[in-house]
Each structure stands twice: as C-alpha cells, then as structure tokens.
Amino acid sequence: ETGVTQTPRHLVMGMTNKKSLKCEQHLGHNAMYWYKQSAKKPLELMFVYSLEERVENNSVPSRFSPECPNSSHLFLHLHTLQPEDSALYLCASSQDSTGSPLHFGNGTRLTVT
Amino acid sequence: EDQVTQSPEALRLQEGESSSLNCSYTVSGLRGLFWYRQDPGKGPEFLFTLYSAGEEKEKERLKATLTKKESFLHITAPKPEDSATYLCAAGGNAGKSTFGDGTTLTVKP
C-alpha cells in the first residue's frame, strides 16, 4: 500500500465520547501533520511532528490530543468535542518540515452531535 | 503575518476555453509556492512546487508560473475531468504552509 491512509473515513460522535483518528504513511517521510478543513475556510494547521517530535501546536484546544509513536503513524485523540469541531480532518506527510510539498490522506469526516 | 489570497472563488468554463487562476501571497522568506488539486471527498493532491520568480512548471493542460507577489495556474483547453478545487499554499519560514481558500473550477462539456 502506498501514500497516506486515514481511518475511519467517517465518524459521528456525541459531545461526551472519546474517539481517535488514525493516519499511516508509506512514503518514508520524516514529518507528519494534522489539518482541519471547514466549509468556506482555508486549511488550518493543527499539529506538526518532525522525526516523532512535536514541532508546532497552533493553539489548538486541549480536547484535541495528538500522538506520534513513530515516523509512519500519527493519531489524533478526541474527547468532549463541540459541534463546531465538525469538519474534515486531514493528515499529511512530507519529506521534512522545512518546506517540502505535502502528501495528504483522504481525511476523516467528523460530525459532532 | 503570512497571507495567501486566491481568485476567483469559483470559475465556470466551457470545455476547451482556456483561463487562469490567481494566487497572491505575502510571506516572509518564501520557501516554496505549492499548487494542489482537491476532488470532492478526497484530500488535496500535490501538483507543483515553484521556488523562485520566473520559474514555470507544466503538467498536461496545467502550467504554473511565479512572480515575486503572485502565482498563476494556467489551464489550456480544459476538459470536464479538470473540474476540481485548486488550492495554493505558500511555504514560509520554519516550513509552515499558509493555504488560500481555493478556486472551484467547473468545466462544462
């Protein structure tokens, strides 16, 4: 399998639930990212990991918790979300975190009820 | 603060009708200007990277160009399968990419 794979593709959760999004990249890249994509808004960077170390956290609420156990896997743990957190969550990877192009997965469509 | 503005927001073309998409940017220390294509229900797909003013890249019916303030994505004789949202992103210091809102292109047969 090649590229960036995200699971699940769709997720519906209540405000009191805890869930996790998973991302796996098969490109041998050293950097991984979480982006949020909402309707009519540009892509918002949430977290960046380079060589498994978090290098950026864009003032994201603590109800979103990332985890990067190795350079191929990235998780986003979700708890006590709000309806406004409903969006498409995209994982991406790049060769390095200093300006290489991003390779995206197809995202997880999250709906918070 | 880094800023990227794309225009138009939406573009409708007839098959074969060439046009251009614009991406204006203000970035400290540009490390690369990126173009992506996004189809409904999918993640963005990387198209081009441009690094310096005057650079051009081509892929099939698409050609991307770069000046010191903006980039253009020229679409020559488009086909319906070129319909998608095209995203522009500017990579600045520390490698962070700032994205524009995108241009949604519809090509009618």
PDB file of C-alpha atoms in Angstrom:
ATOM      1  CA  GLU A   1       0.000   0.000   0.000  1.00  0.00           C
ATOM      2  CA  THR A   2       1.312   3.455  -0.887  1.00  0.00           C
ATOM      3  CA  GLY A   3       0.600   7.045   0.135  1.00  0.00           C
ATOM      4  CA  VAL A   4      -1.183   8.297   3.223  1.00  0.00           C
ATOM      5  CA  THR A   5      -4.054   6.290   4.704  1.00  0.00           C
ATOM      6  CA  GLN A   6      -6.580   7.639   7.188  1.00  0.00           C
ATOM      7  CA  THR A   7      -9.168   5.748   9.221  1.00  0.00           C
ATOM      8  CA  PRO A   8     -12.035   5.957   9.758  1.00  0.00           C
ATOM      9  CA  ARG A   9     -13.346   7.818   6.693  1.00  0.00           C
ATOM     10  CA  HIS A  10     -16.450   8.963   8.559  1.00  0.00           C
ATOM     11  CA  LEU A  11     -17.084   9.401  12.277  1.00  0.00           C
ATOM     12  CA  VAL A  12     -20.141  10.553  14.184  1.00  0.00           C
ATOM     13  CA  MET A  13     -19.660  11.157  17.886  1.00  0.00           C
ATOM     14  CA  GLY A  14     -21.509  12.697  20.761  1.00  0.00           C
ATOM     15  CA  MET A  15     -20.053  15.525  22.782  1.00  0.00           C
ATOM     16  CA  THR A  16     -19.158  13.203  25.666  1.00  0.00           C
ATOM     17  CA  ASN A  17     -17.487  10.488  23.589  1.00  0.00           C
ATOM     18  CA  LYS A  18     -13.791   9.708  23.235  1.00  0.00           C
ATOM     19  CA  LYS A  19     -12.512   8.606  19.839  1.00  0.00           C
ATOM     20  CA  SER A  20      -9.258   8.505  17.899  1.00  0.00           C
ATOM     21  CA  LEU A  21      -8.332   9.220  14.296  1.00  0.00           C
ATOM     22  CA  LYS A  22      -5.515   7.203  12.761  1.00  0.00           C
ATOM     23  CA  CYS A  23      -3.072   8.073   9.990  1.00  0.00           C
ATOM     24  CA  GLU A  24      -0.359   5.949   8.399  1.00  0.00           C
ATOM     25  CA  GLN A  25       2.130   6.989   5.728  1.00  0.00           C
ATOM     26  CA  HIS A  26       4.054   4.613   3.479  1.00  0.00           C
ATOM     27  CA  LEU A  27       6.268   7.238   1.813  1.00  0.00           C
ATOM     28  CA  GLY A  28       9.270   7.166   4.145  1.00  0.00           C
ATOM     29  CA  HIS A  29       8.692  10.787   5.114  1.00  0.00           C
ATOM     30  CA  ASN A  30      10.033  12.380   8.289  1.00  0.00           C
ATOM     31  CA  ALA A  31       7.261  14.899   9.016  1.00  0.00           C
ATOM     32  CA  MET A  32       3.542  14.392   9.654  1.00  0.00           C
ATOM     33  CA  TYR A  33       0.724  16.894  10.087  1.00  0.00           C
ATOM     34  CA  TRP A  34      -2.894  17.272  11.164  1.00  0.00           C
ATOM     35  CA  TYR A  35      -5.018  19.847   9.308  1.00  0.00           C
ATOM     36  CA  LYS A  36      -8.636  20.868   9.815  1.00  0.00           C
ATOM     37  CA  GLN A  37     -10.754  21.746   6.773  1.00  0.00           C
ATOM     38  CA  SER A  38     -14.069  23.514   7.339  1.00  0.00           C
ATOM     39  CA  ALA A  39     -16.502  24.761   4.716  1.00  0.00           C
ATOM     40  CA  LYS A  40     -15.593  28.146   3.239  1.00  0.00           C
ATOM     41  CA  LYS A  41     -12.349  28.356   5.262  1.00  0.00           C
ATOM     42  CA  PRO A  42      -8.750  27.660   4.292  1.00  0.00           C
ATOM     43  CA  LEU A  43      -6.925  24.628   5.612  1.00  0.00           C
ATOM     44  CA  GLU A  44      -5.911  25.172   9.240  1.00  0.00           C
ATOM     45  CA  LEU A  45      -2.703  23.622  10.526  1.00  0.00           C
ATOM     46  CA  MET A  46      -3.217  21.928  13.897  1.00  0.00           C
ATOM     47  CA  PHE A  47      -0.069  19.958  14.676  1.00  0.00           C
ATOM     48  CA  VAL A  48       3.304  19.172  13.108  1.00  0.00           C
ATOM     49  CA  TYR A  49       5.615  16.312  14.031  1.00  0.00           C
ATOM     50  CA  SER A  50       9.147  16.003  12.730  1.00  0.00           C
ATOM     51  CA  LEU A  51      11.009  12.783  13.453  1.00  0.00           C
ATOM     52  CA  GLU A  52       8.306  11.930  16.007  1.00  0.00           C
ATOM     53  CA  GLU A  53       8.822  15.166  17.936  1.00  0.00           C
ATOM     54  CA  ARG A  54       6.081  17.785  18.025  1.00  0.00           C
ATOM     55  CA  VAL A  55       7.426  20.999  16.497  1.00  0.00           C
ATOM     56  CA  GLU A  56       4.251  23.053  16.218  1.00  0.00           C
ATOM     57  CA  ASN A  57       0.982  23.317  18.071  1.00  0.00           C
ATOM     58  CA  ASN A  58      -1.195  26.038  16.593  1.00  0.00           C
ATOM     59  CA  SER A  59      -3.117  26.999  19.734  1.00  0.00           C
ATOM     60  CA  VAL A  60      -5.387  24.010  19.351  1.00  0.00           C
ATOM     61  CA  PRO A  61      -7.858  23.327  22.196  1.00  0.00           C
ATOM     62  CA  SER A  62      -6.772  20.604  24.608  1.00  0.00           C
ATOM     63  CA  ARG A  63      -9.766  18.450  23.615  1.00  0.00           C
ATOM     64  CA  PHE A  64      -7.564  17.514  20.620  1.00  0.00           C
ATOM     65  CA  SER A  65      -4.534  15.455  21.623  1.00  0.00           C
ATOM     66  CA  PRO A  66      -2.015  14.216  19.036  1.00  0.00           C
ATOM     67  CA  GLU A  67       0.259  11.215  19.328  1.00  0.00           C
ATOM     68  CA  CYS A  68       3.121  10.172  17.040  1.00  0.00           C
ATOM     69  CA  PRO A  69       4.565   6.816  18.180  1.00  0.00           C
ATOM     70  CA  ASN A  70       6.883   6.513  15.154  1.00  0.00           C
ATOM     71  CA  SER A  71       7.586   8.276  11.858  1.00  0.00           C
ATOM     72  CA  SER A  72       4.906   6.286   9.999  1.00  0.00           C
ATOM     73  CA  HIS A  73       1.948   6.657  12.352  1.00  0.00           C
ATOM     74  CA  LEU A  74       0.004   9.615  13.686  1.00  0.00           C
ATOM     75  CA  PHE A  75      -3.080   9.709  15.876  1.00  0.00           C
ATOM     76  CA  LEU A  76      -5.499  12.427  16.904  1.00  0.00           C
ATOM     77  CA  HIS A  77      -7.313  11.654  20.147  1.00  0.00           C
ATOM     78  CA  LEU A  78     -10.651  13.416  20.574  1.00  0.00           C
ATOM     79  CA  HIS A  79     -12.653  13.990  23.755  1.00  0.00           C
ATOM     80  CA  THR A  80     -15.550  16.218  24.818  1.00  0.00           C
ATOM     81  CA  LEU A  81     -15.764  17.854  21.406  1.00  0.00           C
ATOM     82  CA  GLN A  82     -18.132  20.659  20.435  1.00  0.00           C
ATOM     83  CA  PRO A  83     -20.470  20.774  17.410  1.00  0.00           C
ATOM     84  CA  GLU A  84     -18.229  23.444  15.834  1.00  0.00           C
ATOM     85  CA  ASP A  85     -15.447  20.846  15.703  1.00  0.00           C
ATOM     86  CA  SER A  86     -17.361  19.069  12.932  1.00  0.00           C
ATOM     87  CA  ALA A  87     -15.079  19.206   9.875  1.00  0.00           C
ATOM     88  CA  LEU A  88     -12.831  17.196   7.577  1.00  0.00           C
ATOM     89  CA  TYR A  89      -9.614  16.260   9.389  1.00  0.00           C
ATOM     90  CA  LEU A  90      -6.712  15.707   7.040  1.00  0.00           C
ATOM     91  CA  CYS A  91      -3.417  14.013   7.753  1.00  0.00           C
ATOM     92  CA  ALA A  92      -0.390  14.830   5.616  1.00  0.00           C
ATOM     93  CA  SER A  93       3.260  13.896   5.419  1.00  0.00           C
ATOM     94  CA  SER A  94       6.312  15.481   3.827  1.00  0.00           C
ATOM     95  CA  GLN A  95       9.960  14.634   3.375  1.00  0.00           C
ATOM     96  CA  ASP A  96      10.893  17.177   6.031  1.00  0.00           C
ATOM     97  CA  SER A  97       9.226  20.009   7.936  1.00  0.00           C
ATOM     98  CA  THR A  98      11.201  22.836   6.292  1.00  0.00           C
ATOM     99  CA  GLY A  99       9.153  23.390   3.131  1.00  0.00           C
ATOM    100  CA  SER A 100       8.689  20.131   1.230  1.00  0.00           C
ATOM    101  CA  PRO A 101       5.338  19.577  -0.502  1.00  0.00           C
ATOM    102  CA  LEU A 102       2.611  17.847   1.475  1.00  0.00           C
ATOM    103  CA  HIS A 103       1.051  14.499   0.626  1.00  0.00           C
ATOM    104  CA  PHE A 104      -2.441  14.204   2.052  1.00  0.00           C
ATOM    105  CA  GLY A 105      -4.715  11.360   3.032  1.00  0.00           C
ATOM    106  CA  ASN A 106      -8.394  11.457   2.085  1.00  0.00           C
ATOM    107  CA  GLY A 107      -9.419  12.648   5.524  1.00  0.00           C
ATOM    108  CA  THR A 108     -11.879  11.721   8.228  1.00  0.00           C
ATOM    109  CA  ARG A 109     -15.270  13.454   8.007  1.00  0.00           C
ATOM    110  CA  LEU A 110     -16.156  14.144  11.647  1.00  0.00           C
ATOM    111  CA  THR A 111     -19.640  15.065  12.808  1.00  0.00           C
ATOM    112  CA  VAL A 112     -20.168  16.017  16.453  1.00  0.00           C
ATOM    113  CA  THR A 113     -23.775  15.773  17.623  1.00  0.00           C
TER     114      THR A 113
ATOM    115  CA  GLU B   1       1.538  37.622   9.152  1.00  0.00           C
ATOM    116  CA  ASP B   2       1.701  35.324   6.122  1.00  0.00           C
ATOM    117  CA  GLN B   3      -1.281  35.651   3.792  1.00  0.00           C
ATOM    118  CA  VAL B   4      -2.478  33.877   0.650  1.00  0.00           C
ATOM    119  CA  THR B   5      -5.437  35.067  -1.444  1.00  0.00           C
ATOM    120  CA  GLN B   6      -6.897  33.123  -4.361  1.00  0.00           C
ATOM    121  CA  SER B   7      -9.180  34.424  -7.084  1.00  0.00           C
ATOM    122  CA  PRO B   8     -11.687  33.894  -8.417  1.00  0.00           C
ATOM    123  CA  GLU B   9     -13.560  31.924  -5.769  1.00  0.00           C
ATOM    124  CA  ALA B  10     -15.351  29.963  -8.495  1.00  0.00           C
ATOM    125  CA  LEU B  11     -14.769  29.642 -12.237  1.00  0.00           C
ATOM    126  CA  ARG B  12     -17.052  28.041 -14.806  1.00  0.00           C
ATOM    127  CA  LEU B  13     -15.596  27.269 -18.230  1.00  0.00           C
ATOM    128  CA  GLN B  14     -16.739  25.555 -21.365  1.00  0.00           C
ATOM    129  CA  GLU B  15     -14.641  22.611 -22.470  1.00  0.00           C
ATOM    130  CA  GLY B  16     -11.706  23.984 -24.458  1.00  0.00           C
ATOM    131  CA  GLU B  17     -11.980  27.502 -23.009  1.00  0.00           C
ATOM    132  CA  SER B  18      -8.559  28.400 -21.560  1.00  0.00           C
ATOM    133  CA  SER B  19      -8.230  30.558 -18.437  1.00  0.00           C
ATOM    134  CA  SER B  20      -6.043  31.314 -15.415  1.00  0.00           C
ATOM    135  CA  LEU B  21      -6.343  31.090 -11.647  1.00  0.00           C
ATOM    136  CA  ASN B  22      -4.576  33.619  -9.448  1.00  0.00           C
ATOM    137  CA  CYS B  23      -2.771  33.233  -6.126  1.00  0.00           C
ATOM    138  CA  SER B  24      -1.432  36.369  -4.424  1.00  0.00           C
ATOM    139  CA  TYR B  25       0.859  35.874  -1.456  1.00  0.00           C
ATOM    140  CA  THR B  26       2.628  37.783   1.283  1.00  0.00           C
ATOM    141  CA  VAL B  27       5.116  35.529   3.025  1.00  0.00           C
ATOM    142  CA  SER B  28       8.287  36.117   4.999  1.00  0.00           C
ATOM    143  CA  GLY B  29      11.067  34.166   3.362  1.00  0.00           C
ATOM    144  CA  LEU B  30       9.238  32.157   0.714  1.00  0.00           C
ATOM    145  CA  ARG B  31      10.500  28.583   0.717  1.00  0.00           C
ATOM    146  CA  GLY B  32       8.133  27.360  -1.982  1.00  0.00           C
ATOM    147  CA  LEU B  33       4.788  28.074  -3.632  1.00  0.00           C
ATOM    148  CA  PHE B  34       2.650  24.963  -3.906  1.00  0.00           C
ATOM    149  CA  TRP B  35      -0.396  24.101  -6.015  1.00  0.00           C
ATOM    150  CA  TYR B  36      -2.760  21.289  -5.077  1.00  0.00           C
ATOM    151  CA  ARG B  37      -5.904  19.834  -6.630  1.00  0.00           C
ATOM    152  CA  GLN B  38      -8.754  18.621  -4.423  1.00  0.00           C
ATOM    153  CA  ASP B  39     -11.656  16.494  -5.655  1.00  0.00           C
ATOM    154  CA  PRO B  40     -14.856  16.170  -3.594  1.00  0.00           C
ATOM    155  CA  GLY B  41     -14.484  13.694  -0.728  1.00  0.00           C
ATOM    156  CA  LYS B  42     -10.716  13.457  -1.149  1.00  0.00           C
ATOM    157  CA  GLY B  43      -7.610  15.062   0.265  1.00  0.00           C
ATOM    158  CA  PRO B  44      -5.591  17.606  -1.728  1.00  0.00           C
ATOM    159  CA  GLU B  45      -3.262  16.141  -4.356  1.00  0.00           C
ATOM    160  CA  PHE B  46       0.111  17.814  -4.893  1.00  0.00           C
ATOM    161  CA  LEU B  47       0.617  19.327  -8.363  1.00  0.00           C
ATOM    162  CA  PHE B  48       3.587  21.720  -8.434  1.00  0.00           C
ATOM    163  CA  THR B  49       6.234  23.471  -6.384  1.00  0.00           C
ATOM    164  CA  LEU B  50       7.712  26.775  -7.563  1.00  0.00           C
ATOM    165  CA  TYR B  51      10.731  28.199  -5.748  1.00  0.00           C
ATOM    166  CA  SER B  52      11.766  31.419  -7.460  1.00  0.00           C
ATOM    167  CA  ALA B  53      10.294  34.228  -9.556  1.00  0.00           C
ATOM    168  CA  GLY B  54      10.267  33.388 -13.241  1.00  0.00           C
ATOM    169  CA  GLU B  55      10.015  29.661 -12.673  1.00  0.00           C
ATOM    170  CA  GLU B  56       7.405  27.688 -14.638  1.00  0.00           C
ATOM    171  CA  LYS B  57       6.186  24.104 -14.314  1.00  0.00           C
ATOM    172  CA  GLU B  58       3.874  22.162 -16.639  1.00  0.00           C
ATOM    173  CA  LYS B  59       1.772  19.039 -16.344  1.00  0.00           C
ATOM    174  CA  GLU B  60      -0.632  18.077 -19.126  1.00  0.00           C
ATOM    175  CA  ARG B  61      -3.040  21.021 -19.558  1.00  0.00           C
ATOM    176  CA  LEU B  62      -1.761  22.875 -16.490  1.00  0.00           C
ATOM    177  CA  LYS B  63       1.077  25.388 -16.268  1.00  0.00           C
ATOM    178  CA  ALA B  64       2.084  27.174 -13.071  1.00  0.00           C
ATOM    179  CA  THR B  65       4.094  30.399 -13.045  1.00  0.00           C
ATOM    180  CA  LEU B  66       5.549  32.511 -10.250  1.00  0.00           C
ATOM    181  CA  THR B  67       6.374  36.181  -9.719  1.00  0.00           C
ATOM    182  CA  LYS B  68       7.538  37.901  -6.535  1.00  0.00           C
ATOM    183  CA  LYS B  69       3.954  38.601  -5.469  1.00  0.00           C
ATOM    184  CA  GLU B  70       1.706  36.058  -7.181  1.00  0.00           C
ATOM    185  CA  SER B  71       1.377  32.757  -8.936  1.00  0.00           C
ATOM    186  CA  PHE B  72      -0.870  31.769 -11.802  1.00  0.00           C
ATOM    187  CA  LEU B  73      -2.244  28.381 -12.731  1.00  0.00           C
ATOM    188  CA  HIS B  74      -2.974  28.450 -16.455  1.00  0.00           C
ATOM    189  CA  ILE B  75      -5.403  25.856 -17.778  1.00  0.00           C
ATOM    190  CA  THR B  76      -5.212  25.283 -21.533  1.00  0.00           C
ATOM    191  CA  ALA B  77      -8.155  23.692 -23.368  1.00  0.00           C
ATOM    192  CA  PRO B  78      -9.660  22.256 -20.167  1.00  0.00           C
ATOM    193  CA  LYS B  79     -11.704  19.068 -20.076  1.00  0.00           C
ATOM    194  CA  PRO B  80     -14.551  18.160 -17.688  1.00  0.00           C
ATOM    195  CA  GLU B  81     -12.153  15.952 -15.722  1.00  0.00           C
ATOM    196  CA  ASP B  82     -10.186  19.079 -14.777  1.00  0.00           C
ATOM    197  CA  SER B  83     -13.143  20.144 -12.613  1.00  0.00           C
ATOM    198  CA  ALA B  84     -11.920  20.362  -9.015  1.00  0.00           C
ATOM    199  CA  THR B  85     -10.915  22.835  -6.330  1.00  0.00           C
ATOM    200  CA  TYR B  86      -7.394  24.167  -6.824  1.00  0.00           C
ATOM    201  CA  LEU B  87      -5.509  25.194  -3.689  1.00  0.00           C
ATOM    202  CA  CYS B  88      -2.469  27.410  -3.464  1.00  0.00           C
ATOM    203  CA  ALA B  89      -0.127  27.374  -0.466  1.00  0.00           C
ATOM    204  CA  ALA B  90       2.945  29.432   0.369  1.00  0.00           C
ATOM    205  CA  GLY B  91       5.693  27.898   2.468  1.00  0.00           C
ATOM    206  CA  GLY B  92       7.341  30.458   4.712  1.00  0.00           C
ATOM    207  CA  ASN B  93       9.939  30.458   7.466  1.00  0.00           C
ATOM    208  CA  ALA B  94      10.031  27.305   9.565  1.00  0.00           C
ATOM    209  CA  GLY B  95       8.414  25.477   6.679  1.00  0.00           C
ATOM    210  CA  LYS B  96       4.844  26.300   7.650  1.00  0.00           C
ATOM    211  CA  SER B  97       2.451  26.381   4.659  1.00  0.00           C
ATOM    212  CA  THR B  98      -0.284  29.019   4.549  1.00  0.00           C
ATOM    213  CA  PHE B  99      -3.209  27.993   2.348  1.00  0.00           C
ATOM    214  CA  GLY B 100      -5.628  30.104   0.319  1.00  0.00           C
ATOM    215  CA  ASP B 101      -9.368  29.490   0.221  1.00  0.00           C
ATOM    216  CA  GLY B 102      -9.142  27.750  -3.146  1.00  0.00           C
ATOM    217  CA  THR B 103     -10.749  28.219  -6.574  1.00  0.00           C
ATOM    218  CA  THR B 104     -13.508  25.813  -7.538  1.00  0.00           C
ATOM    219  CA  LEU B 105     -13.269  25.101 -11.257  1.00  0.00           C
ATOM    220  CA  THR B 106     -16.187  23.633 -13.209  1.00  0.00           C
ATOM    221  CA  VAL B 107     -15.655  22.660 -16.834  1.00  0.00           C
ATOM    222  CA  LYS B 108     -18.847  22.016 -18.825  1.00  0.00           C
ATOM    223  CA  PRO B 109     -18.754  19.665 -21.821  1.00  0.00           C
TER     224      PRO B 109
END
